[in-house]
PDB file of C-alpha atoms and ligand atoms in Angstrom:
ATOM      1  CA  MET A  24      10.907 -17.576  -2.486  1.00 93.00           C
ATOM      2  CA  GLN A  25      13.422 -14.926  -3.551  1.00 96.00           C
ATOM      3  CA  PHE A  26      12.285 -11.319  -3.592  1.00 97.00           C
ATOM      4  CA  ASP A  27      14.218  -8.974  -5.879  1.00 96.00           C
ATOM      5  CA  TYR A  28      13.372  -5.346  -5.215  1.00 98.00           C
ATOM      6  CA  ASP A  29      13.523  -2.937  -8.176  1.00 97.00           C
ATOM      7  CA  ASP A  30      14.376   0.481  -6.775  1.00 97.00           C
ATOM      8  CA  GLN A  31      13.153   2.144  -9.967  1.00 98.00           C
ATOM      9  CA  ASN A  32       9.516   1.297  -9.245  1.00 98.00           C
ATOM     10  CA  ILE A  33       7.175   4.266  -8.997  1.00 98.00           C
ATOM     11  CA  PHE A  34       6.563   3.995  -5.252  1.00 98.00           C
ATOM     12  CA  ALA A  35      10.306   3.939  -4.582  1.00 98.00           C
ATOM     13  CA  LYS A  36      10.466   7.186  -6.566  1.00 98.00           C
ATOM     14  CA  ILE A  37       7.622   8.618  -4.470  1.00 98.00           C
ATOM     15  CA  LEU A  38       9.484   7.672  -1.275  1.00 98.00           C
ATOM     16  CA  ARG A  39      12.627   9.420  -2.573  1.00 98.00           C
ATOM     17  CA  GLY A  40      10.593  12.527  -3.403  1.00 98.00           C
ATOM     18  CA  GLU A  41      11.214  12.205  -7.131  1.00 98.00           C
ATOM     19  CA  ILE A  42       7.486  12.000  -7.910  1.00 97.00           C
ATOM     20  CA  PRO A  43       4.792  14.005  -6.087  1.00 98.00           C
ATOM     21  CA  ASN A  44       2.021  12.386  -4.093  1.00 98.00           C
ATOM     22  CA  LYS A  45      -1.031  13.456  -2.136  1.00 98.00           C
ATOM     23  CA  THR A  46       0.048  12.385   1.328  1.00 98.00           C
ATOM     24  CA  VAL A  47      -2.635  11.314   3.781  1.00 98.00           C
ATOM     25  CA  TYR A  48      -0.303  10.186   6.577  1.00 98.00           C
ATOM     26  CA  GLU A  49       3.412   9.668   7.113  1.00 98.00           C
ATOM     27  CA  SER A  50       5.504   8.159   9.896  1.00 98.00           C
ATOM     28  CA  ASP A  51       9.017   6.774  10.306  1.00 98.00           C
ATOM     29  CA  HIS A  52       7.950   3.436   8.865  1.00 98.00           C
ATOM     30  CA  ALA A  53       5.125   4.127   6.419  1.00 98.00           C
ATOM     31  CA  LEU A  54       3.661   6.546   3.912  1.00 98.00           C
ATOM     32  CA  ALA A  55      -0.001   6.728   2.902  1.00 99.00           C
ATOM     33  CA  PHE A  56      -1.150   8.631  -0.147  1.00 99.00           C
ATOM     34  CA  GLU A  57      -4.137   8.909  -2.444  1.00 98.00           C
ATOM     35  CA  ASP A  58      -4.343   6.465  -5.341  1.00 98.00           C
ATOM     36  CA  ILE A  59      -3.991   8.286  -8.644  1.00 98.00           C
ATOM     37  CA  GLN A  60      -6.919   6.332 -10.143  1.00 98.00           C
ATOM     38  CA  PRO A  61      -9.370   6.025  -7.245  1.00 98.00           C
ATOM     39  CA  GLN A  62     -11.877   3.170  -7.383  1.00 97.00           C
ATOM     40  CA  ALA A  63     -14.087   4.693  -4.663  1.00 98.00           C
ATOM     41  CA  PRO A  64     -14.450   7.971  -2.729  1.00 98.00           C
ATOM     42  CA  VAL A  65     -11.716   6.723  -0.384  1.00 98.00           C
ATOM     43  CA  HIS A  66      -8.779   5.012  -2.053  1.00 98.00           C
ATOM     44  CA  VAL A  67      -5.514   5.321  -0.183  1.00 99.00           C
ATOM     45  CA  LEU A  68      -2.331   3.318  -0.600  1.00 99.00           C
ATOM     46  CA  VAL A  69      -0.309   2.500   2.506  1.00 99.00           C
ATOM     47  CA  ILE A  70       3.305   1.551   1.844  1.00 99.00           C
ATOM     48  CA  PRO A  71       6.223   0.678   4.103  1.00 98.00           C
ATOM     49  CA  LYS A  72       9.321   2.840   3.733  1.00 98.00           C
ATOM     50  CA  GLY A  73      11.489  -0.269   3.511  1.00 98.00           C
ATOM     51  CA  ALA A  74      12.256  -2.070   0.244  1.00 98.00           C
ATOM     52  CA  TYR A  75       9.677  -4.877   0.189  1.00 98.00           C
ATOM     53  CA  VAL A  76       8.146  -6.242  -2.982  1.00 98.00           C
ATOM     54  CA  SER A  77       4.919  -7.728  -1.669  1.00 98.00           C
ATOM     55  CA  LEU A  78       2.897  -8.577   1.430  1.00 98.00           C
ATOM     56  CA  ASP A  79       4.557 -11.963   1.860  1.00 98.00           C
ATOM     57  CA  HIS A  80       8.009 -10.378   1.516  1.00 98.00           C
ATOM     58  CA  PHE A  81       7.107  -7.730   4.126  1.00 98.00           C
ATOM     59  CA  ALA A  82       5.539 -10.269   6.495  1.00 98.00           C
ATOM     60  CA  ARG A  83       8.612 -12.519   6.260  1.00 98.00           C
ATOM     61  CA  ASP A  84      11.472 -10.015   6.382  1.00 98.00           C
ATOM     62  CA  ALA A  85      10.334  -6.707   7.891  1.00 98.00           C
ATOM     63  CA  SER A  86      11.332  -6.064  11.502  1.00 98.00           C
ATOM     64  CA  PRO A  87       8.693  -6.044  14.256  1.00 98.00           C
ATOM     65  CA  GLU A  88       9.062  -2.250  14.429  1.00 98.00           C
ATOM     66  CA  GLU A  89       8.395  -1.900  10.689  1.00 98.00           C
ATOM     67  CA  GLN A  90       5.402  -4.208  10.870  1.00 98.00           C
ATOM     68  CA  VAL A  91       3.876  -2.440  13.858  1.00 98.00           C
ATOM     69  CA  GLY A  92       4.579   0.938  12.275  1.00 98.00           C
ATOM     70  CA  PHE A  93       2.856  -0.155   9.104  1.00 98.00           C
ATOM     71  CA  MET A  94      -0.248  -1.357  10.923  1.00 98.00           C
ATOM     72  CA  GLN A  95      -0.375   1.842  12.962  1.00 98.00           C
ATOM     73  CA  ALA A  96      -0.360   3.742   9.666  1.00 98.00           C
ATOM     74  CA  VAL A  97      -3.306   1.652   8.475  1.00 98.00           C
ATOM     75  CA  ALA A  98      -5.191   2.589  11.641  1.00 98.00           C
ATOM     76  CA  GLU A  99      -4.384   6.262  11.120  1.00 98.00           C
ATOM     77  CA  VAL A 100      -5.571   6.147   7.509  1.00 98.00           C
ATOM     78  CA  CYS A 101      -8.869   4.576   8.592  1.00 98.00           C
ATOM     79  CA  ARG A 102      -9.294   7.253  11.248  1.00 98.00           C
ATOM     80  CA  ILE A 103      -8.340  10.154   8.949  1.00 98.00           C
ATOM     81  CA  THR A 104     -10.509   9.035   6.048  1.00 98.00           C
ATOM     82  CA  GLY A 105     -13.454   8.285   8.335  1.00 98.00           C
ATOM     83  CA  VAL A 106     -14.382   4.918   6.882  1.00 98.00           C
ATOM     84  CA  ASP A 107     -16.585   4.154   9.887  1.00 98.00           C
ATOM     85  CA  ASP A 108     -19.122   2.277   7.755  1.00 98.00           C
ATOM     86  CA  GLY A 109     -16.423  -0.066   6.524  1.00 98.00           C
ATOM     87  CA  PHE A 110     -13.731  -0.477   3.938  1.00 98.00           C
ATOM     88  CA  ARG A 111     -11.759  -3.059   2.009  1.00 98.00           C
ATOM     89  CA  ALA A 112      -8.014  -3.638   2.356  1.00 98.00           C
ATOM     90  CA  ILE A 113      -6.415  -5.229  -0.690  1.00 98.00           C
ATOM     91  CA  ALA A 114      -2.836  -6.364  -1.240  1.00 98.00           C
ATOM     92  CA  ASN A 115      -2.250  -7.604  -4.768  1.00 98.00           C
ATOM     93  CA  ALA A 116       0.824  -9.790  -5.274  1.00 98.00           C
ATOM     94  CA  ARG A 117       2.666 -10.842  -8.405  1.00 98.00           C
ATOM     95  CA  THR A 118       1.009 -12.261 -11.520  1.00 97.00           C
ATOM     96  CA  HIS A 119      -2.088 -14.013 -10.187  1.00 97.00           C
ATOM     97  CA  GLY A 120      -2.802 -11.065  -7.908  1.00 97.00           C
ATOM     98  CA  VAL A 121      -2.280  -8.600 -10.792  1.00 97.00           C
ATOM     99  CA  GLN A 122       0.212  -6.439  -8.932  1.00 98.00           C
ATOM    100  CA  ASP A 123       1.315  -3.501 -11.084  1.00 98.00           C
ATOM    101  CA  VAL A 124       3.743  -1.758  -8.742  1.00 98.00           C
ATOM    102  CA  PRO A 125       6.389  -4.036  -7.169  1.00 98.00           C
ATOM    103  CA  HIS A 126       6.616  -2.218  -3.827  1.00 98.00           C
ATOM    104  CA  PHE A 127       4.295  -3.657  -1.182  1.00 98.00           C
ATOM    105  CA  HIS A 128       1.168  -1.539  -0.793  1.00 98.00           C
ATOM    106  CA  LEU A 129      -2.174  -1.987   0.896  1.00 98.00           C
ATOM    107  CA  HIS A 130      -5.161  -0.429  -0.833  1.00 98.00           C
ATOM    108  CA  ILE A 131      -7.650   1.046   1.657  1.00 98.00           C
ATOM    109  CA  ILE A 132     -10.886   1.462  -0.275  1.00 98.00           C
ATOM    110  CA  GLY A 133     -14.178   2.770   1.069  1.00 98.00           C
ATOM    111  CA  GLY A 134     -16.685   5.564   1.143  1.00 98.00           C
ATOM    112  CA  ARG A 135     -19.354   3.583  -0.710  1.00 98.00           C
ATOM    113  CA  GLN A 136     -20.920   0.126  -0.744  1.00 97.00           C
ATOM    114  CA  LEU A 137     -18.273  -2.075  -2.373  1.00 96.00           C
ATOM    115  CA  GLY A 138     -20.235  -5.223  -3.096  1.00 93.00           C
ATOM    116  CA  ARG A 139     -18.934  -8.748  -2.692  1.00 92.00           C
ATOM    117  CA  MET A 140     -15.198  -9.339  -2.685  1.00 87.00           C
ATOM    118  CA  LEU A 141     -14.545 -11.141  -5.972  1.00 81.00           C
ATOM    119  CA  GLN A 142     -16.500 -10.816  -9.214  1.00 73.00           C
ATOM    120  CA  GLY A 143     -14.785 -13.454 -11.286  1.00 60.00           C
TER     121      GLY A 143
HETATM  122  P1  LIG B 214      -1.535  -2.710  -7.861  1.00 58.79           P
HETATM  123  O1  LIG B 214      -2.202  -3.195  -9.097  1.00 58.79           O
HETATM  124  O2  LIG B 214      -2.061  -3.348  -6.623  1.00 58.79           O
HETATM  125  O3  LIG B 214      -0.023  -2.796  -7.964  1.00 58.79           O
HETATM  126  O4  LIG B 214      -1.935  -1.190  -7.711  1.00 58.79           O
HETATM  127  C1  LIG B 214      -1.120  -0.123  -8.064  1.00 58.79           C
HETATM  128  C2  LIG B 214      -1.899   1.134  -7.783  1.00 58.79           C
HETATM  129  O5  LIG B 214      -1.031   2.229  -7.829  1.00 58.79           O
HETATM  130  C3  LIG B 214      -3.026   1.409  -8.796  1.00 58.79           C
HETATM  131  O6  LIG B 214      -4.277   1.492  -8.113  1.00 58.79           O
HETATM  132  C4  LIG B 214      -2.617   2.758  -9.410  1.00 58.79           C
HETATM  133  O7  LIG B 214      -3.715   3.585  -9.694  1.00 58.79           O
HETATM  134  C5  LIG B 214      -1.721   3.325  -8.347  1.00 58.79           C
HETATM  135  N1  LIG B 214      -0.715   4.281  -8.796  1.00 58.79           N
HETATM  136  C6  LIG B 214       0.143   4.134  -9.825  1.00 58.79           C
HETATM  137  N2  LIG B 214       0.943   5.206  -9.913  1.00 58.79           N
HETATM  138  C7  LIG B 214       0.588   6.040  -8.908  1.00 58.79           C
HETATM  139  C8  LIG B 214       1.040   7.312  -8.456  1.00 58.79           C
HETATM  140  N3  LIG B 214       2.033   7.948  -9.072  1.00 58.79           N
HETATM  141  N4  LIG B 214       0.429   7.878  -7.393  1.00 58.79           N
HETATM  142  C9  LIG B 214      -0.573   7.242  -6.768  1.00 58.79           C
HETATM  143  N5  LIG B 214      -1.045   6.036  -7.125  1.00 58.79           N
HETATM  144  C10 LIG B 214      -0.471   5.450  -8.187  1.00 58.79           C
END
């Protein structure tokens, strides 16, 4: 699998500060910010600062430090947003996954009962 990163994607622009975001948490390796079209009371996107297209790209090529830093950011987002009753983490990839933004991101969704995982 070849991963071609487009540095004009909207999350790359957010990372460069060209587009504003509502930051929830930031570290050396990750940024978490509120989704612009929230699907639930909590809807935060966690993204690595490195140029990775998708979860499988990140899991294959990111360094151990980047991967640990990303997961620590996920933990911080769960703590900050207080999703103690549970949440869903979603990583859409490519066409079948209906990924709109080609920079790896994990949706952290919670704050209400979400129902079963897949509807169709
Ligand atoms: P996906 O379909 O997994 O690629 O999801 C992309 C997500 O990015 C969607 O939930 C959008 O609402 C969200 N999104 C798009 N543009 C922005 C933005 N400028 N700030 C925050 N979230 C955004």
